[in-house]
Amino acid sequence: MIQVRDLKKNFGPKTAVNGITFTVERGEVLGFLGPNGAGKSTTMRMITGFIPPSEGAISIGGHDIVENPLPAKRLIGYLPENAPSYSDMSVSGFLHFTAELRGLRGDAKKKAVHRAVEMCFLENVLHQSVETLSKGYRHRTCFAQSIIHDPEVLVLDEPTDGLDPNQKHEVRTLIRQMGEKKAIIFSTHILEEVEAVCSRAVIIDRGRIVANGTPRDLKMRSEQAGAVTIGLVDGNGEDVAAKVRQVAGVERVTVLGERPLRVRAFPKKNSGSDDIARALAELAKKEGWPLQELHVEEGRLDEVFRSITLPDTKKEESK
Amino acid sequence: MSNILTIAKRELRGYFASPIAYVVIVVFLLLSGICTFKFGRLFSNGQADLYWFFFWHPFLYLLLCPALSMRMWSDERRMGTMELLLTMPITPWQAIIGKFLATWLIVGISLLLTFPIWITINYLGNADNGVIVASYIGSFLMAGLYVAVGAMTSAITRNQVVSFVVSLVILLLLVMCGWPTVTDLFVSWAPPPLLDAIAGCSIWTHFESIQKGVLDSRDILYFVSVMAFCLFTTSTIIRAHRAG
């Protein structure tokens, strides 16, 4: 549905986006990750046709957004950053206005507004002026605008920004549901959101894609991924670490903390974490350790994110 | 076409949701009344015409039109709604025209609401209604020009005050460059064609000739072409702003 090829954007001498290529198919939810100023919003603005790209091509459902903007824009629902809306209008007035711009009239318009209001829980504030709304409601009003025409493509720039935890949960659920039938791109700073909602994630840094894969794939890139952690209610750190080190396939061992004693075993290359986990379980039984936890680390997205997007100089410093 | 209508409707609703429209209409009616009866001495000059009513319009519009148009695009930029509007399946032209027409219509409404003066003058004497209709049309066209200039300046900046001041200065220059006091400055050195060109740019000269009751195609062409130029510039500014 969404095809982006070699996308570039220069603002004067500054390059905001530098050669981004990706596609999103129907039924996919693509998470856009990246530090502030990485080029996420700029990319989304180009996809939705607000700003023209300096180079490269974007096609929405087969329509080029620059050459043939109207049919392409018809397919898109867009929630811009900071969720703008006309503050002098009522929620209902605003939604009717956007529905009309989407070409909906009469009964279809009424139904579309009703549906969007229901999905975004806006019934209580329908006739209130946008100006008087809290940030969460304003945000949802703009979100309702983006789904009013039941678009095939949704572009959401930080859809959960400024919402309380309950609202965040609702919006995530909504995105996941809609993601089954639509092609969705959304950007976020919150990494747990990516794991909860996305079928695929892209990490952007300084205008380039630095990682692209399922959240699981990305987590596997973490240093911790595949390590086995064993936790004991009580015990001597050095003794336990020495015994764990002798298990086949273990490369090195670190003690994470005493009381409860937690020890992490990193596997050698090409050796399976599951085997180590099994061996450690047997070891614990044999030694009579008071076992509290034993699990294989999945890896952590924030660690991957940091290691990829931290500038090289800082990386050295932190080492 | 229907998109233009949708946008114009929203814009009108916006004007009436805030006090702006009411303030502008009331102030226009008050000032035009004061100017006509007090400074124009409508009752004592013994003429049954509205010359002194229309005479002040270039000045009244100078104040009121920029006040109306200053937020037209600057607010869209400041609030970020421009991003929303221009990612809708509409062309930028439809948005520009829709907003322009709505603002022009507000001035048109104020103008229509001055009808009691027309009734008064007809009651008092034998007014030349042909001249009055021509003047009304001319005044309305002139208002369109003022609003178009305001649209252009509001696209330049996200600050309403800057937009107001810049459009006021542009319009003031356009009014003044037809005055003898201003053209006299050029008489001594400028060649006559340049002099004519400068005076020909003036709102004043064109409106004056319409006020005499002659709807000359050249005057209409002047107003319409300045409007077209300003709206075209507006679209260029908006496109340049988007391109970064």
Coordinates of C-alpha atoms in Angstrom, one line a residue:
Chain A
M1 CA 0.0 0.0 0.0
I2 CA 2.8 2.4 0.9
Q3 CA 6.0 2.4 -1.1
V4 CA 8.8 4.7 -0.2
R5 CA 11.9 4.7 -2.4
D6 CA 15.2 6.6 -1.8
L7 CA 13.4 9.4 0.0
K8 CA 15.5 12.5 0.6
K9 CA 14.7 15.9 2.0
N10 CA 17.0 18.9 2.4
F11 CA 16.2 22.0 4.3
G12 CA 18.8 24.4 2.9
P13 CA 22.2 22.8 3.7
K14 CA 20.7 20.5 6.3
T15 CA 19.7 17.0 5.2
A16 CA 16.7 15.9 7.3
V17 CA 16.0 12.6 5.5
N18 CA 18.7 10.9 3.6
G19 CA 17.7 8.0 1.4
I20 CA 14.9 6.1 3.1
T21 CA 13.3 3.1 1.5
F22 CA 10.6 0.8 2.8
T23 CA 7.2 -0.6 2.1
V24 CA 4.1 -1.2 4.2
E25 CA 1.5 -3.8 3.1
R26 CA -2.1 -4.0 4.2
G27 CA -2.4 -5.8 7.6
E28 CA 1.0 -4.4 8.7
V29 CA 1.6 -1.9 11.5
L30 CA 5.0 -0.3 11.1
G31 CA 6.5 1.4 14.0
F32 CA 8.7 4.4 13.4
L33 CA 11.4 4.8 16.0
G34 CA 14.2 7.3 16.3
P35 CA 15.6 10.0 18.5
N36 CA 14.3 13.5 18.3
G37 CA 15.2 15.2 15.0
A38 CA 15.9 11.9 13.3
G39 CA 13.6 12.7 10.5
K40 CA 10.5 10.8 11.5
S41 CA 8.0 13.7 11.2
T42 CA 9.6 14.9 8.0
T43 CA 9.2 11.5 6.5
M44 CA 5.6 11.3 7.5
R45 CA 4.9 14.8 6.2
M46 CA 6.3 13.7 2.8
I47 CA 4.2 10.5 2.8
T48 CA 1.0 12.4 3.4
G49 CA 1.9 15.0 0.8
F50 CA 2.3 18.0 3.0
I51 CA 5.8 18.7 2.0
P52 CA 7.4 17.6 -1.3
P53 CA 10.4 15.3 -1.2
S54 CA 13.7 16.7 -2.5
E55 CA 14.4 13.3 -4.2
G56 CA 12.8 9.9 -4.3
A57 CA 9.3 8.6 -4.8
I58 CA 6.3 7.8 -2.6
S59 CA 3.4 5.8 -3.9
I60 CA 0.2 5.2 -1.9
G61 CA -2.0 2.4 -3.3
G62 CA -0.3 2.9 -6.7
H63 CA -0.7 6.7 -6.8
D64 CA 2.3 8.9 -6.7
I65 CA 1.8 11.5 -4.0
V66 CA 3.6 14.2 -6.0
E67 CA 2.3 13.5 -9.5
N68 CA -1.2 12.4 -8.5
P69 CA -1.9 13.8 -5.0
L70 CA -5.7 13.7 -4.8
P71 CA -6.3 10.0 -5.3
A72 CA -3.3 9.2 -3.0
K73 CA -4.5 11.6 -0.3
R74 CA -8.0 10.1 -0.4
L75 CA -6.5 6.8 0.8
I76 CA -4.7 8.4 3.7
G77 CA -5.8 9.3 7.2
Y78 CA -3.3 11.5 8.9
L79 CA -2.8 12.4 12.5
P80 CA -0.1 15.2 12.5
E81 CA 2.3 15.8 15.4
N82 CA 0.6 17.7 18.3
A83 CA -2.8 16.8 16.9
P84 CA -3.9 20.2 15.5
S85 CA -7.6 21.1 15.2
Y86 CA -9.6 24.3 14.7
S87 CA -10.0 25.6 18.2
D88 CA -13.0 27.8 17.4
M89 CA -15.1 24.8 16.3
S90 CA -17.0 22.2 18.3
V91 CA -15.9 18.6 18.2
S92 CA -19.0 17.7 16.1
G93 CA -18.5 20.7 13.8
F94 CA -14.9 19.8 13.3
L95 CA -15.6 16.2 12.5
H96 CA -18.4 17.2 10.1
F97 CA -16.1 19.6 8.4
T98 CA -13.4 17.0 7.8
A99 CA -15.9 14.4 6.7
E100 CA -17.1 16.9 4.1
L101 CA -13.6 17.5 2.9
R102 CA -13.3 13.7 2.6
G103 CA -16.2 13.9 0.2
L104 CA -18.8 12.4 2.5
R105 CA -22.4 13.8 2.3
G106 CA -25.7 13.4 3.9
D107 CA -26.3 10.0 5.6
A108 CA -22.8 8.7 4.9
K109 CA -21.4 11.8 6.6
K110 CA -23.6 11.3 9.7
K111 CA -22.7 7.7 9.9
A112 CA -19.0 8.3 9.5
V113 CA -18.9 11.0 12.2
H114 CA -21.0 8.7 14.5
R115 CA -18.6 5.8 14.0
A116 CA -15.5 7.9 14.6
V117 CA -17.0 9.5 17.7
E118 CA -17.8 6.0 19.1
M119 CA -14.4 4.6 18.4
C120 CA -12.6 7.5 20.0
F121 CA -15.0 7.9 23.0
L122 CA -15.9 11.5 22.2
E123 CA -19.7 11.3 23.0
N124 CA -19.4 13.4 26.2
V125 CA -17.7 16.4 24.5
L126 CA -19.4 16.3 21.1
H127 CA -20.9 19.8 21.4
Q128 CA -18.0 21.3 23.4
S129 CA -15.7 23.8 21.7
V130 CA -12.2 22.3 20.9
E131 CA -10.7 25.2 22.8
T132 CA -12.1 24.1 26.1
L133 CA -11.0 20.4 25.8
S134 CA -8.3 18.8 27.8
K135 CA -5.2 17.6 25.8
G136 CA -6.3 14.0 25.8
Y137 CA -9.7 14.9 24.3
R138 CA -8.1 17.2 21.7
H139 CA -5.8 14.5 20.7
R140 CA -8.6 12.0 20.3
T141 CA -10.6 14.6 18.3
C142 CA -7.8 14.8 15.8
F143 CA -7.4 11.0 15.8
A144 CA -11.1 10.7 15.1
Q145 CA -10.6 13.0 12.1
S146 CA -7.9 10.7 10.7
I147 CA -10.2 7.6 10.7
I148 CA -13.4 9.3 9.7
H149 CA -13.4 8.0 6.2
D150 CA -12.2 4.6 7.2
P151 CA -8.9 5.0 5.2
E152 CA -6.8 2.2 3.9
V153 CA -3.6 3.9 5.0
L154 CA -3.1 5.5 8.4
V155 CA -0.2 7.7 9.2
L156 CA 0.0 8.6 12.9
D157 CA 2.7 10.9 14.2
E158 CA 3.0 10.1 17.9
P159 CA -0.6 9.0 18.5
T160 CA -0.2 8.4 22.2
D161 CA 1.7 11.5 23.0
G162 CA 0.2 13.4 26.0
L163 CA -2.4 10.7 26.8
D164 CA -2.8 9.2 30.2
P165 CA -2.0 5.5 30.6
N166 CA -5.6 4.3 30.1
Q167 CA -6.0 6.4 27.0
K168 CA -2.7 5.1 25.7
H169 CA -3.9 1.6 26.2
E170 CA -7.2 2.4 24.3
V171 CA -5.4 4.0 21.4
R172 CA -2.9 1.1 21.2
T173 CA -5.8 -1.4 21.1
L174 CA -7.5 0.6 18.5
I175 CA -4.4 0.7 16.3
R176 CA -3.8 -3.0 16.7
Q177 CA -7.4 -3.7 15.7
M178 CA -7.3 -1.5 12.7
G179 CA -3.9 -2.8 11.7
E180 CA -5.5 -6.1 10.7
K181 CA -7.1 -4.5 7.7
K182 CA -5.1 -1.3 7.0
A183 CA -1.6 -0.3 6.4
I184 CA -0.5 1.8 9.3
I185 CA 2.7 3.7 10.0
F186 CA 3.1 5.3 13.4
S187 CA 5.9 7.0 15.2
T188 CA 6.7 6.9 18.8
H189 CA 9.3 7.4 21.5
I190 CA 7.9 4.7 23.7
L191 CA 9.6 1.4 23.0
E192 CA 7.1 -0.8 24.9
E193 CA 4.5 0.5 22.5
V194 CA 6.4 -0.9 19.6
E195 CA 6.4 -4.3 21.2
A196 CA 2.7 -4.1 22.0
V197 CA 1.4 -2.9 18.7
C198 CA 3.8 -3.2 15.7
S199 CA 4.2 -6.1 13.4
R200 CA 7.4 -4.4 12.2
A201 CA 9.7 -1.6 13.4
V202 CA 12.1 0.7 11.6
I203 CA 14.7 2.7 13.5
I204 CA 15.7 6.0 11.9
D205 CA 18.7 7.9 12.9
R206 CA 20.0 11.1 11.3
G207 CA 17.8 10.6 8.3
R208 CA 18.7 7.0 7.6
I209 CA 17.2 3.7 8.4
V210 CA 19.5 1.9 10.7
A211 CA 17.4 -1.1 11.6
N212 CA 14.3 -2.7 10.1
G213 CA 12.6 -5.9 11.4
T214 CA 10.0 -7.4 13.7
P215 CA 10.3 -6.2 17.3
R216 CA 11.5 -9.7 18.1
D217 CA 14.2 -9.6 15.5
L218 CA 15.4 -6.2 16.8
K219 CA 15.5 -7.4 20.3
M220 CA 17.7 -10.3 19.2
R221 CA 20.3 -7.7 18.3
S222 CA 20.6 -6.8 22.0
E223 CA 23.8 -7.9 23.8
Q224 CA 21.7 -9.6 26.4
A225 CA 19.5 -11.6 24.0
G226 CA 20.0 -15.3 24.6
A227 CA 21.7 -14.9 27.9
V228 CA 20.3 -17.1 30.7
T229 CA 19.6 -15.5 34.1
I230 CA 19.3 -17.6 37.2
G231 CA 18.1 -16.2 40.5
L232 CA 18.5 -17.7 43.9
V233 CA 16.8 -16.7 47.1
D234 CA 20.1 -16.9 48.9
G235 CA 23.7 -17.9 48.1
N236 CA 27.3 -17.1 47.7
G237 CA 27.8 -15.1 44.5
E238 CA 31.3 -16.3 43.7
D239 CA 30.7 -20.0 44.3
V240 CA 27.5 -20.0 42.2
A241 CA 29.2 -18.0 39.4
A242 CA 32.2 -20.4 39.4
K243 CA 29.9 -23.4 39.0
V244 CA 27.8 -21.8 36.3
R245 CA 30.9 -20.9 34.4
Q246 CA 31.7 -24.6 34.1
V247 CA 28.4 -25.4 32.3
A248 CA 29.0 -26.4 28.6
G249 CA 28.5 -23.5 26.2
V250 CA 28.8 -20.7 28.7
E251 CA 31.2 -17.9 27.5
R252 CA 31.2 -15.7 30.6
V253 CA 29.2 -15.0 33.7
T254 CA 28.3 -11.8 35.5
V255 CA 26.8 -11.5 39.0
L256 CA 23.9 -9.0 38.8
G257 CA 23.2 -8.7 42.5
E258 CA 23.2 -10.4 45.9
R259 CA 20.1 -11.2 47.9
P260 CA 18.3 -12.3 45.9
L261 CA 21.4 -13.6 44.1
R262 CA 21.1 -13.2 40.4
V263 CA 23.7 -14.5 37.9
R264 CA 23.6 -14.1 34.2
A265 CA 25.4 -16.6 31.9
F266 CA 26.2 -15.4 28.3
P267 CA 26.4 -18.3 25.8
K268 CA 29.3 -18.8 23.4
K269 CA 28.6 -18.2 19.8
N270 CA 26.7 -21.0 18.1
S271 CA 25.6 -22.6 21.4
G272 CA 21.9 -22.6 22.2
S273 CA 20.4 -20.8 25.2
D274 CA 17.9 -23.5 25.8
D275 CA 20.6 -26.1 26.4
I276 CA 22.3 -23.8 28.9
A277 CA 18.9 -23.2 30.6
R278 CA 18.3 -26.9 30.9
A279 CA 21.8 -27.5 32.2
L280 CA 21.4 -24.8 34.8
A281 CA 18.1 -26.2 36.0
E282 CA 19.8 -29.6 36.5
L283 CA 22.7 -27.9 38.2
A284 CA 20.4 -26.1 40.6
K285 CA 18.6 -29.3 41.5
K286 CA 21.9 -31.1 42.1
E287 CA 23.4 -28.4 44.2
G288 CA 20.1 -27.9 46.1
W289 CA 20.0 -24.1 45.3
P290 CA 16.9 -22.3 46.4
L291 CA 15.8 -21.4 42.9
Q292 CA 13.7 -18.3 42.4
E293 CA 13.9 -17.6 38.7
L294 CA 15.4 -19.1 35.6
H295 CA 14.8 -17.6 32.2
V296 CA 16.3 -16.9 28.8
E297 CA 16.7 -13.1 28.1
E298 CA 14.7 -11.9 25.1
G299 CA 16.8 -8.9 24.8
R300 CA 15.7 -5.4 25.4
L301 CA 14.6 -2.9 22.7
D302 CA 15.8 0.1 24.6
E303 CA 19.3 -1.3 24.7
V304 CA 19.2 -2.0 21.0
F305 CA 17.9 1.5 20.4
R306 CA 20.6 3.1 22.4
S307 CA 23.4 1.1 20.9
I308 CA 22.2 1.9 17.4
T309 CA 21.3 5.5 17.7
L310 CA 23.9 6.8 20.1
P311 CA 26.5 8.9 18.3
D312 CA 29.8 7.1 17.9
T313 CA 31.7 9.5 20.2
K314 CA 29.2 9.0 23.1
K315 CA 29.4 5.2 22.6
E316 CA 33.1 5.3 23.3
E317 CA 32.6 7.5 26.3
S318 CA 30.0 5.1 27.8
K319 CA 32.4 2.3 27.4
Chain B
M1 CA -16.3 23.6 -6.1
S2 CA -17.9 21.8 -3.2
N3 CA -14.6 21.8 -1.4
I4 CA -14.4 25.6 -1.8
L5 CA -17.8 25.9 -0.3
T6 CA -17.0 23.6 2.6
I7 CA -13.9 25.6 3.4
A8 CA -15.7 29.0 3.0
K9 CA -18.5 27.8 5.3
R10 CA -16.0 26.7 8.0
E11 CA -14.2 30.0 7.7
L12 CA -17.4 32.0 8.0
R13 CA -18.4 30.0 11.0
G14 CA -15.0 30.7 12.5
Y15 CA -15.5 34.5 12.0
F16 CA -18.8 34.4 13.7
A17 CA -17.7 32.0 16.5
S18 CA -15.2 34.7 17.6
P19 CA -16.1 38.3 18.1
I20 CA -14.1 39.4 15.1
A21 CA -16.9 39.4 12.5
Y22 CA -19.3 41.3 14.8
V23 CA -16.6 43.8 15.8
V24 CA -15.7 44.5 12.3
I25 CA -19.2 44.9 11.1
V26 CA -20.3 47.1 13.9
V27 CA -17.2 49.3 13.7
F28 CA -17.6 49.6 10.0
L29 CA -21.2 50.7 10.3
L30 CA -20.4 53.1 13.1
L31 CA -17.5 54.7 11.4
S32 CA -19.2 55.0 8.0
G33 CA -22.1 56.6 9.7
I34 CA -19.9 59.1 11.6
C35 CA -17.9 59.8 8.5
T36 CA -20.9 60.4 6.3
F37 CA -22.9 62.5 8.6
K38 CA -20.3 64.3 10.6
F39 CA -17.4 64.8 8.2
G40 CA -19.4 64.5 5.0
R41 CA -22.1 66.9 6.3
L42 CA -24.7 64.9 4.4
F43 CA -27.6 67.0 5.7
S44 CA -26.1 70.4 5.2
N45 CA -24.4 70.2 1.8
G46 CA -27.7 70.0 0.0
Q47 CA -26.8 67.1 -2.3
A48 CA -28.7 63.9 -2.5
D49 CA -25.8 61.7 -3.2
L50 CA -23.6 59.3 -1.3
Y51 CA -20.3 60.7 -2.4
W52 CA -19.1 61.4 1.1
F53 CA -20.3 58.0 2.2
F54 CA -18.1 56.1 -0.3
F55 CA -15.3 58.7 -0.1
W56 CA -14.2 57.2 3.3
H57 CA -14.3 53.5 2.2
P58 CA -10.6 53.3 1.2
F59 CA -9.7 54.4 4.6
L60 CA -12.2 52.4 6.6
Y61 CA -11.1 49.2 4.7
L62 CA -7.5 50.1 5.4
L63 CA -8.3 49.5 9.1
L64 CA -10.9 46.8 9.0
C65 CA -9.8 44.5 6.1
P66 CA -6.4 43.7 7.5
A67 CA -8.0 43.1 10.9
L68 CA -10.2 40.5 9.2
S69 CA -7.6 38.9 7.0
M70 CA -4.6 38.9 9.3
R71 CA -5.4 35.5 10.8
M72 CA -6.5 33.8 7.5
W73 CA -3.3 31.8 7.0
S74 CA -1.1 32.9 9.9
D75 CA -3.4 31.1 12.3
E76 CA -3.4 28.0 10.2
R77 CA 0.4 28.0 10.4
R78 CA 0.6 28.8 14.1
M79 CA -1.9 26.2 15.1
G80 CA -0.6 23.6 12.7
T81 CA -4.0 23.1 11.1
M82 CA -2.4 24.0 7.8
E83 CA -0.8 20.5 7.8
L84 CA -4.3 19.0 8.4
L85 CA -5.9 21.1 5.7
L86 CA -3.3 20.6 3.0
T87 CA -3.1 16.8 3.5
M88 CA -6.9 16.6 2.8
P89 CA -7.8 15.5 -0.7
I90 CA -8.2 19.1 -1.9
T91 CA -6.0 21.4 -3.9
P92 CA -4.3 24.3 -2.2
W93 CA -6.2 26.6 -4.6
Q94 CA -9.5 25.4 -3.2
A95 CA -8.4 26.3 0.3
I96 CA -7.0 29.7 -0.8
I97 CA -10.2 30.6 -2.8
G98 CA -12.5 29.3 -0.1
K99 CA -10.9 31.3 2.7
F100 CA -10.6 34.4 0.5
L101 CA -14.3 34.3 -0.5
A102 CA -15.4 33.9 3.1
T103 CA -13.5 36.9 4.3
W104 CA -14.6 39.0 1.3
L105 CA -18.2 38.0 2.1
I106 CA -17.9 39.4 5.7
V107 CA -17.0 42.8 4.2
G108 CA -19.8 42.4 1.7
I109 CA -22.2 41.8 4.6
S110 CA -21.0 45.0 6.3
L111 CA -21.5 46.8 3.1
L112 CA -25.0 45.5 2.6
L113 CA -25.9 46.5 6.2
T114 CA -25.3 50.2 5.2
F115 CA -28.6 50.1 3.3
P116 CA -30.3 52.5 5.7
I117 CA -28.1 55.3 4.4
W118 CA -29.3 54.5 0.9
I119 CA -32.9 54.6 2.0
T120 CA -32.3 57.8 3.9
I121 CA -30.8 59.5 0.9
N122 CA -33.7 58.4 -1.4
Y123 CA -36.1 59.7 1.2
L124 CA -34.4 63.0 1.4
G125 CA -34.1 63.8 -2.2
N126 CA -33.8 62.6 -5.8
A127 CA -30.7 60.4 -5.6
D128 CA -29.0 59.0 -8.7
N129 CA -29.3 55.3 -7.8
G130 CA -27.3 54.3 -10.8
V131 CA -24.3 56.0 -9.4
I132 CA -24.9 54.6 -6.0
V133 CA -25.2 51.0 -7.3
A134 CA -22.0 51.5 -9.3
S135 CA -20.3 52.8 -6.2
Y136 CA -21.5 49.9 -4.1
I137 CA -20.1 47.5 -6.7
G138 CA -16.8 49.4 -6.9
S139 CA -16.6 49.5 -3.1
F140 CA -17.1 45.7 -2.9
L141 CA -14.5 45.1 -5.6
M142 CA -12.1 47.3 -3.7
A143 CA -12.8 45.3 -0.6
G144 CA -11.8 42.2 -2.5
L145 CA -8.5 43.7 -3.3
Y146 CA -7.9 44.7 0.3
V147 CA -8.7 41.1 1.4
A148 CA -6.5 39.6 -1.2
V149 CA -3.6 41.7 -0.1
G150 CA -4.3 40.6 3.5
A151 CA -4.5 36.9 2.4
M152 CA -1.0 37.3 0.9
T153 CA 0.5 39.0 3.9
S154 CA -1.1 36.5 6.3
A155 CA 0.6 33.6 4.4
I156 CA 4.0 35.2 4.9
T157 CA 4.1 35.0 8.7
R158 CA 2.6 33.1 11.6
N159 CA 2.3 36.3 13.5
Q160 CA -1.0 38.1 13.1
V161 CA 0.3 41.5 14.1
V162 CA 3.1 41.4 11.5
S163 CA 0.5 40.3 8.9
F164 CA -1.8 43.2 9.9
V165 CA 1.0 45.9 9.8
V166 CA 2.5 44.6 6.5
S167 CA -0.9 44.6 4.7
L168 CA -1.7 48.0 6.1
V169 CA 1.5 49.4 4.7
I170 CA 1.1 47.9 1.3
L171 CA -2.5 49.1 1.1
L172 CA -1.7 52.5 2.3
L173 CA 1.0 52.8 -0.4
L174 CA -1.5 51.6 -3.0
V175 CA -4.0 54.2 -1.9
M176 CA -1.6 57.1 -1.6
C177 CA 0.3 56.7 -4.9
G178 CA -2.6 58.2 -6.7
W179 CA -2.7 61.4 -4.7
P180 CA -1.4 64.6 -6.2
T181 CA 0.7 65.3 -3.2
V182 CA 2.5 62.0 -3.8
T183 CA 2.6 62.2 -7.6
D184 CA 4.0 65.7 -7.3
L185 CA 7.1 64.2 -5.9
F186 CA 7.8 62.5 -9.2
V187 CA 6.6 65.1 -11.6
S188 CA 9.9 67.0 -11.7
W189 CA 12.1 64.0 -12.7
A190 CA 10.0 61.0 -13.8
P191 CA 9.0 60.6 -17.4
P192 CA 5.2 60.8 -18.0
P193 CA 4.7 57.1 -18.8
L194 CA 6.2 56.2 -15.4
L195 CA 4.1 58.8 -13.7
D196 CA 1.0 57.4 -15.3
A197 CA 2.0 53.9 -14.3
I198 CA 2.5 54.8 -10.7
A199 CA -0.8 56.7 -10.6
G200 CA -2.4 53.8 -12.5
C201 CA -1.5 51.4 -9.7
S202 CA -3.5 53.4 -7.2
I203 CA -6.6 52.2 -5.6
W204 CA -7.6 55.8 -5.2
T205 CA -7.8 56.7 -8.9
H206 CA -9.7 53.6 -9.9
F207 CA -12.2 53.9 -7.1
E208 CA -12.7 57.6 -7.8
S209 CA -13.6 57.0 -11.4
I210 CA -16.1 54.3 -10.3
Q211 CA -17.6 56.7 -7.8
K212 CA -18.5 59.0 -10.6
G213 CA -20.9 56.3 -11.7
V214 CA -18.9 54.8 -14.5
L215 CA -18.1 51.1 -14.2
D216 CA -15.2 51.1 -16.6
S217 CA -13.9 47.8 -17.6
R218 CA -10.3 49.1 -17.0
D219 CA -11.1 49.8 -13.4
I220 CA -12.8 46.4 -12.9
L221 CA -9.9 44.7 -14.6
Y222 CA -7.5 46.6 -12.2
F223 CA -9.3 45.3 -9.1
V224 CA -9.7 41.8 -10.4
S225 CA -6.1 41.5 -11.6
V226 CA -4.6 42.7 -8.4
M227 CA -6.8 40.2 -6.5
A228 CA -5.6 37.4 -8.9
F229 CA -2.0 38.5 -8.5
C230 CA -2.2 38.5 -4.7
L231 CA -3.9 35.1 -4.5
F232 CA -1.4 33.7 -6.9
T233 CA 1.4 35.0 -4.7
T234 CA -0.4 33.5 -1.7
S235 CA -0.3 30.1 -3.3
T236 CA 3.4 30.5 -4.2
I237 CA 4.2 31.5 -0.6
I238 CA 2.4 28.5 0.8
R239 CA 4.1 26.2 -1.7
A240 CA 7.5 27.7 -0.8
H241 CA 6.8 27.4 2.9
R242 CA 5.9 23.7 2.5
A243 CA 8.9 23.0 0.4
G244 CA 11.1 24.3 3.2

